[in-house]
mmCIF file of C-alpha atoms in Angstrom:
data_model
loop_
_atom_site.group_PDB
_atom_site.id
_atom_site.type_symbol
_atom_site.label_atom_id
_atom_site.label_comp_id
_atom_site.label_asym_id
_atom_site.label_seq_id
_atom_site.Cartn_x
_atom_site.Cartn_y
_atom_site.Cartn_z
ATOM 1 C CA UNK A 1 -1.038 29.460 1.279
ATOM 2 C CA UNK A 2 2.515 27.937 1.996
ATOM 3 C CA UNK A 3 4.527 30.973 0.467
ATOM 4 C CA UNK A 4 4.399 34.446 3.014
ATOM 5 C CA UNK A 5 2.336 37.043 1.847
ATOM 6 C CA UNK A 6 3.460 39.980 4.200
ATOM 7 C CA UNK A 7 6.173 41.267 2.467
ATOM 8 C CA UNK A 8 5.832 40.331 -1.372
ATOM 9 C CA UNK A 9 5.538 43.019 -4.042
ATOM 10 C CA UNK A 10 2.746 44.398 -6.045
ATOM 11 C CA UNK A 11 2.225 42.242 -9.383
ATOM 12 C CA UNK A 12 3.185 38.646 -7.030
ATOM 13 C CA UNK A 13 1.158 40.002 -4.494
ATOM 14 C CA UNK A 14 -1.812 39.798 -7.555
ATOM 15 C CA UNK A 15 -0.544 36.795 -8.757
ATOM 16 C CA UNK A 16 -1.021 35.065 -5.727
ATOM 17 C CA UNK A 17 -4.517 36.734 -4.254
ATOM 18 C CA UNK A 18 -6.143 35.591 -7.479
ATOM 19 C CA UNK A 19 -4.483 31.725 -6.394
ATOM 20 C CA UNK A 20 -5.665 32.077 -3.242
ATOM 21 C CA UNK A 21 -9.318 32.927 -5.075
ATOM 22 C CA UNK A 22 -8.778 29.529 -7.316
ATOM 23 C CA UNK A 23 -8.166 27.499 -4.710
ATOM 24 C CA UNK A 24 -10.586 28.576 -1.741
ATOM 25 C CA UNK A 25 -12.809 27.330 -4.871
ATOM 26 C CA UNK A 26 -11.837 24.546 -5.270
ATOM 27 C CA UNK A 27 -13.167 23.276 -1.312
ATOM 28 C CA UNK A 28 -16.621 26.421 -1.189
ATOM 29 C CA UNK A 29 -18.951 28.397 -3.618
ATOM 30 C CA UNK A 30 -17.007 31.184 -5.353
ATOM 31 C CA UNK A 31 -20.615 32.850 -4.911
ATOM 32 C CA UNK A 32 -19.107 32.425 -0.538
ATOM 33 C CA UNK A 33 -15.780 33.896 -1.266
ATOM 34 C CA UNK A 34 -15.727 37.093 0.801
ATOM 35 C CA UNK A 35 -12.444 39.533 0.556
ATOM 36 C CA UNK A 36 -12.211 38.750 4.811
ATOM 37 C CA UNK A 37 -11.785 35.212 3.339
ATOM 38 C CA UNK A 38 -9.210 35.599 1.052
ATOM 39 C CA UNK A 39 -7.351 37.801 3.449
ATOM 40 C CA UNK A 40 -7.753 35.370 6.383
ATOM 41 C CA UNK A 41 -6.988 32.914 4.100
ATOM 42 C CA UNK A 42 -3.618 34.619 2.719
ATOM 43 C CA UNK A 43 -3.249 35.411 6.547
ATOM 44 C CA UNK A 44 -3.892 39.056 5.588
ATOM 45 C CA UNK A 45 -5.834 41.540 6.272
ATOM 46 C CA UNK A 46 -8.217 43.062 3.852
ATOM 47 C CA UNK A 47 -7.308 46.663 3.458
ATOM 48 C CA UNK A 48 -4.160 44.452 2.654
ATOM 49 C CA UNK A 49 -5.845 42.895 -0.044
ATOM 50 C CA UNK A 50 -7.532 46.746 -1.457
ATOM 51 C CA UNK A 51 -4.488 47.617 -1.557
ATOM 52 C CA UNK A 52 -3.996 46.051 -4.551
ATOM 53 C CA UNK A 53 -7.262 45.648 -5.964
ATOM 54 C CA UNK A 54 -9.722 48.914 -5.910
ATOM 55 C CA UNK A 55 -13.005 46.158 -5.251
ATOM 56 C CA UNK A 56 -13.798 42.931 -5.129
ATOM 57 C CA UNK A 57 -15.378 43.076 -8.588
ATOM 58 C CA UNK A 58 -11.682 43.058 -10.004
ATOM 59 C CA UNK A 59 -9.990 40.389 -8.163
ATOM 60 C CA UNK A 60 -12.822 38.151 -9.936
ATOM 61 C CA UNK A 61 -11.720 40.228 -13.293
ATOM 62 C CA UNK A 62 -7.964 38.859 -12.728
ATOM 63 C CA UNK A 63 -8.833 35.351 -11.207
ATOM 64 C CA UNK A 64 -10.149 34.885 -15.032
ATOM 65 C CA UNK A 65 -7.951 36.420 -16.400
ATOM 66 C CA UNK A 66 -5.565 34.310 -14.997
ATOM 67 C CA UNK A 67 -7.466 30.642 -15.943
ATOM 68 C CA UNK A 68 -7.748 32.450 -19.853
ATOM 69 C CA UNK A 69 -3.990 32.708 -19.817
ATOM 70 C CA UNK A 70 -3.133 29.891 -18.428
ATOM 71 C CA UNK A 71 -5.665 26.961 -19.311
ATOM 72 C CA UNK A 72 -5.360 28.453 -23.488
ATOM 73 C CA UNK A 73 -0.882 28.531 -22.816
ATOM 74 C CA UNK A 74 -1.278 24.806 -21.381
ATOM 75 C CA UNK A 75 -3.539 23.386 -25.076
ATOM 76 C CA UNK A 76 -1.226 25.254 -26.841
ATOM 77 C CA UNK A 77 2.269 23.769 -25.182
ATOM 78 C CA UNK A 78 -0.343 19.891 -25.408
ATOM 79 C CA UNK A 79 -1.009 20.731 -29.110
ATOM 80 C CA UNK A 80 2.921 22.088 -30.329
ATOM 81 C CA UNK A 81 4.669 20.469 -32.865
ATOM 82 C CA UNK A 82 2.142 17.244 -33.181
ATOM 83 C CA UNK A 83 1.779 16.840 -36.661
ATOM 84 C CA UNK A 84 -1.814 14.768 -36.785
ATOM 85 C CA UNK A 85 -4.214 17.147 -36.403
ATOM 86 C CA UNK A 86 -6.542 14.486 -34.189
ATOM 87 C CA UNK A 87 -3.998 13.640 -32.382
ATOM 88 C CA UNK A 88 -2.858 17.227 -31.874
ATOM 89 C CA UNK A 89 -6.745 17.869 -30.111
ATOM 90 C CA UNK A 90 -6.050 14.507 -28.960
ATOM 91 C CA UNK A 91 -3.773 16.375 -26.726
ATOM 92 C CA UNK A 92 -5.297 19.326 -25.368
ATOM 93 C CA UNK A 93 -8.507 17.825 -24.319
ATOM 94 C CA UNK A 94 -6.302 15.876 -21.775
ATOM 95 C CA UNK A 95 -4.125 18.352 -20.671
ATOM 96 C CA UNK A 96 -7.805 20.571 -20.173
ATOM 97 C CA UNK A 97 -8.976 17.887 -18.246
ATOM 98 C CA UNK A 98 -5.424 17.955 -16.039
ATOM 99 C CA UNK A 99 -6.244 21.691 -15.683
ATOM 100 C CA UNK A 100 -8.725 20.840 -13.719
ATOM 101 C CA UNK A 101 -8.208 18.175 -12.088
ATOM 102 C CA UNK A 102 -5.235 20.572 -11.203
ATOM 103 C CA UNK A 103 -7.238 23.936 -10.064
ATOM 104 C CA UNK A 104 -11.263 21.819 -9.363
ATOM 105 C CA UNK A 105 -11.761 25.127 -8.205
ATOM 106 C CA UNK A 106 -11.820 27.218 -11.919
ATOM 107 C CA UNK A 107 -15.565 25.133 -13.524
ATOM 108 C CA UNK A 108 -17.474 26.159 -10.552
ATOM 109 C CA UNK A 109 -16.102 29.893 -11.232
ATOM 110 C CA UNK A 110 -16.152 29.743 -14.784
ATOM 111 C CA UNK A 111 -20.571 28.682 -14.542
ATOM 112 C CA UNK A 112 -20.581 31.643 -11.495
ATOM 113 C CA UNK A 113 -19.397 33.347 -13.855
ATOM 114 C CA UNK A 114 -21.641 32.352 -16.911
ATOM 115 C CA UNK A 115 -24.782 32.485 -14.779
ATOM 116 C CA UNK A 116 -24.258 36.665 -13.366
ATOM 117 C CA UNK A 117 -26.419 38.419 -15.646
ATOM 118 C CA UNK A 118 -24.879 41.327 -14.712
ATOM 119 C CA UNK A 119 -22.462 42.138 -17.839
ATOM 120 C CA UNK A 120 -19.203 42.419 -15.264
ATOM 121 C CA UNK A 121 -15.986 41.972 -16.492
ATOM 122 C CA UNK A 122 -14.768 39.060 -15.218
ATOM 123 C CA UNK A 123 -17.830 37.269 -17.263
ATOM 124 C CA UNK A 124 -16.681 38.846 -20.764
ATOM 125 C CA UNK A 125 -13.081 37.360 -19.932
ATOM 126 C CA UNK A 126 -14.708 34.027 -19.951
ATOM 127 C CA UNK A 127 -16.858 34.528 -22.760
ATOM 128 C CA UNK A 128 -14.184 35.259 -24.214
ATOM 129 C CA UNK A 129 -11.799 33.300 -23.242
ATOM 130 C CA UNK A 130 -14.474 30.535 -25.100
ATOM 131 C CA UNK A 131 -14.523 32.283 -27.622
ATOM 132 C CA UNK A 132 -10.963 32.176 -28.052
ATOM 133 C CA UNK A 133 -10.489 28.533 -27.088
ATOM 134 C CA UNK A 134 -13.281 27.222 -29.815
ATOM 135 C CA UNK A 135 -11.214 29.314 -32.895
ATOM 136 C CA UNK A 136 -8.331 26.733 -31.750
ATOM 137 C CA UNK A 137 -10.402 23.846 -31.880
ATOM 138 C CA UNK A 138 -11.960 24.887 -35.277
ATOM 139 C CA UNK A 139 -8.640 25.541 -36.907
ATOM 140 C CA UNK A 140 -8.067 22.042 -36.193
ATOM 141 C CA UNK A 141 -11.103 20.585 -36.886
ATOM 142 C CA UNK A 142 -10.140 22.262 -40.671
ATOM 143 C CA UNK A 143 -6.879 20.738 -41.121
ATOM 144 C CA UNK A 144 -7.748 17.782 -40.352
ATOM 145 C CA UNK A 145 -10.203 17.538 -42.893
ATOM 146 C CA UNK A 146 -7.084 19.517 -45.454
ATOM 147 C CA UNK A 147 -4.982 16.438 -44.199
ATOM 148 C CA UNK A 148 -8.024 13.981 -45.083
ATOM 149 C CA UNK A 149 -7.725 12.664 -41.208
ATOM 150 C CA UNK A 150 -11.474 14.389 -40.736
ATOM 151 C CA UNK A 151 -14.229 13.917 -42.618
ATOM 152 C CA UNK A 152 -15.023 16.458 -44.752
ATOM 153 C CA UNK A 153 -18.928 15.512 -43.795
ATOM 154 C CA UNK A 154 -18.410 17.212 -39.943
ATOM 155 C CA UNK A 155 -19.719 20.639 -38.965
ATOM 156 C CA UNK A 156 -16.826 22.478 -38.114
ATOM 157 C CA UNK A 157 -19.141 25.263 -35.830
ATOM 158 C CA UNK A 158 -20.569 22.106 -34.162
ATOM 159 C CA UNK A 159 -17.738 19.626 -33.394
ATOM 160 C CA UNK A 160 -15.665 22.490 -31.907
ATOM 161 C CA UNK A 161 -19.986 23.158 -29.683
ATOM 162 C CA UNK A 162 -19.423 19.311 -28.201
ATOM 163 C CA UNK A 163 -15.636 19.320 -28.096
ATOM 164 C CA UNK A 164 -15.667 22.125 -25.697
ATOM 165 C CA UNK A 165 -18.992 20.445 -24.087
ATOM 166 C CA UNK A 166 -17.967 16.783 -23.497
ATOM 167 C CA UNK A 167 -15.317 18.909 -20.849
ATOM 168 C CA UNK A 168 -18.192 20.410 -19.230
ATOM 169 C CA UNK A 169 -19.534 16.798 -19.265
ATOM 170 C CA UNK A 170 -16.915 15.347 -18.076
ATOM 171 C CA UNK A 171 -16.342 18.542 -14.913
ATOM 172 C CA UNK A 172 -20.467 18.213 -13.950
ATOM 173 C CA UNK A 173 -19.953 14.335 -13.978
ATOM 174 C CA UNK A 174 -17.121 14.897 -11.228
ATOM 175 C CA UNK A 175 -19.218 16.911 -9.016
ATOM 176 C CA UNK A 176 -21.493 13.935 -8.781
ATOM 177 C CA UNK A 177 -19.841 11.313 -7.828
ATOM 178 C CA UNK A 178 -17.577 14.692 -6.122
ATOM 179 C CA UNK A 179 -14.766 12.935 -6.948
ATOM 180 C CA UNK A 180 -12.323 15.107 -9.445
ATOM 181 C CA UNK A 181 -10.195 12.710 -10.212
ATOM 182 C CA UNK A 182 -12.888 11.458 -12.157
ATOM 183 C CA UNK A 183 -12.303 12.931 -15.441
ATOM 184 C CA UNK A 184 -8.947 11.397 -15.641
ATOM 185 C CA UNK A 185 -10.646 8.110 -15.460
ATOM 186 C CA UNK A 186 -13.585 9.592 -18.217
ATOM 187 C CA UNK A 187 -11.454 11.572 -20.380
ATOM 188 C CA UNK A 188 -10.095 8.273 -22.511
ATOM 189 C CA UNK A 189 -13.298 6.538 -23.541
ATOM 190 C CA UNK A 190 -15.134 10.200 -24.149
ATOM 191 C CA UNK A 191 -13.250 11.021 -26.532
ATOM 192 C CA UNK A 192 -12.223 8.817 -28.585
ATOM 193 C CA UNK A 193 -16.206 7.874 -29.268
ATOM 194 C CA UNK A 194 -15.439 12.474 -30.180
ATOM 195 C CA UNK A 195 -12.982 10.939 -32.032
ATOM 196 C CA UNK A 196 -14.723 8.597 -34.445
ATOM 197 C CA UNK A 197 -17.617 10.679 -35.270
ATOM 198 C CA UNK A 198 -14.978 12.798 -37.182
ATOM 199 C CA UNK A 199 -12.555 10.574 -38.288
ATOM 200 C CA UNK A 200 -13.166 10.012 -41.969
ATOM 201 C CA UNK A 201 -13.613 6.540 -43.217
ATOM 202 C CA UNK A 202 -10.840 6.908 -46.355
#
């Protein structure tokens, strides 16, 4: 971390701690990230971390809430002011890809939380993010049907699931080849195939 963390206000310290976890997750297995590792990364003591987060679970909850807030704000901003539903969907798709490339630890943490057998606050935050994200996609698809850009035959729920699943597939492929930047290369062509399945023939 390049930001001095010794004398930050409480809220800023919490944000910097969350960002430290995300940075660590970009280079190691999230399940291996300990509070000691977080403190070392920030050049702090573990006690300093626990003054702002009562438990490690509280840290993970804050991390997932940070991800949800930033990702949804990113895709909303990307689609803002775009009249065409198909163009808006494309902008959201590409902005999501850019977000993952900028924060490669995020999908690792999300997958890890969803695999957690326990009902934790962090897992709930991921599930809520997924629902809120899908709602945005479904709304754009329905708007596209109304505008005549998207064929009425498209199953809105299935298309929204495929939208998210396509991004997840790009993430997995980039992890397999060890090059997160590969997402930016593959995303336009992959999205074009998805869009052809939506487009109205009229």
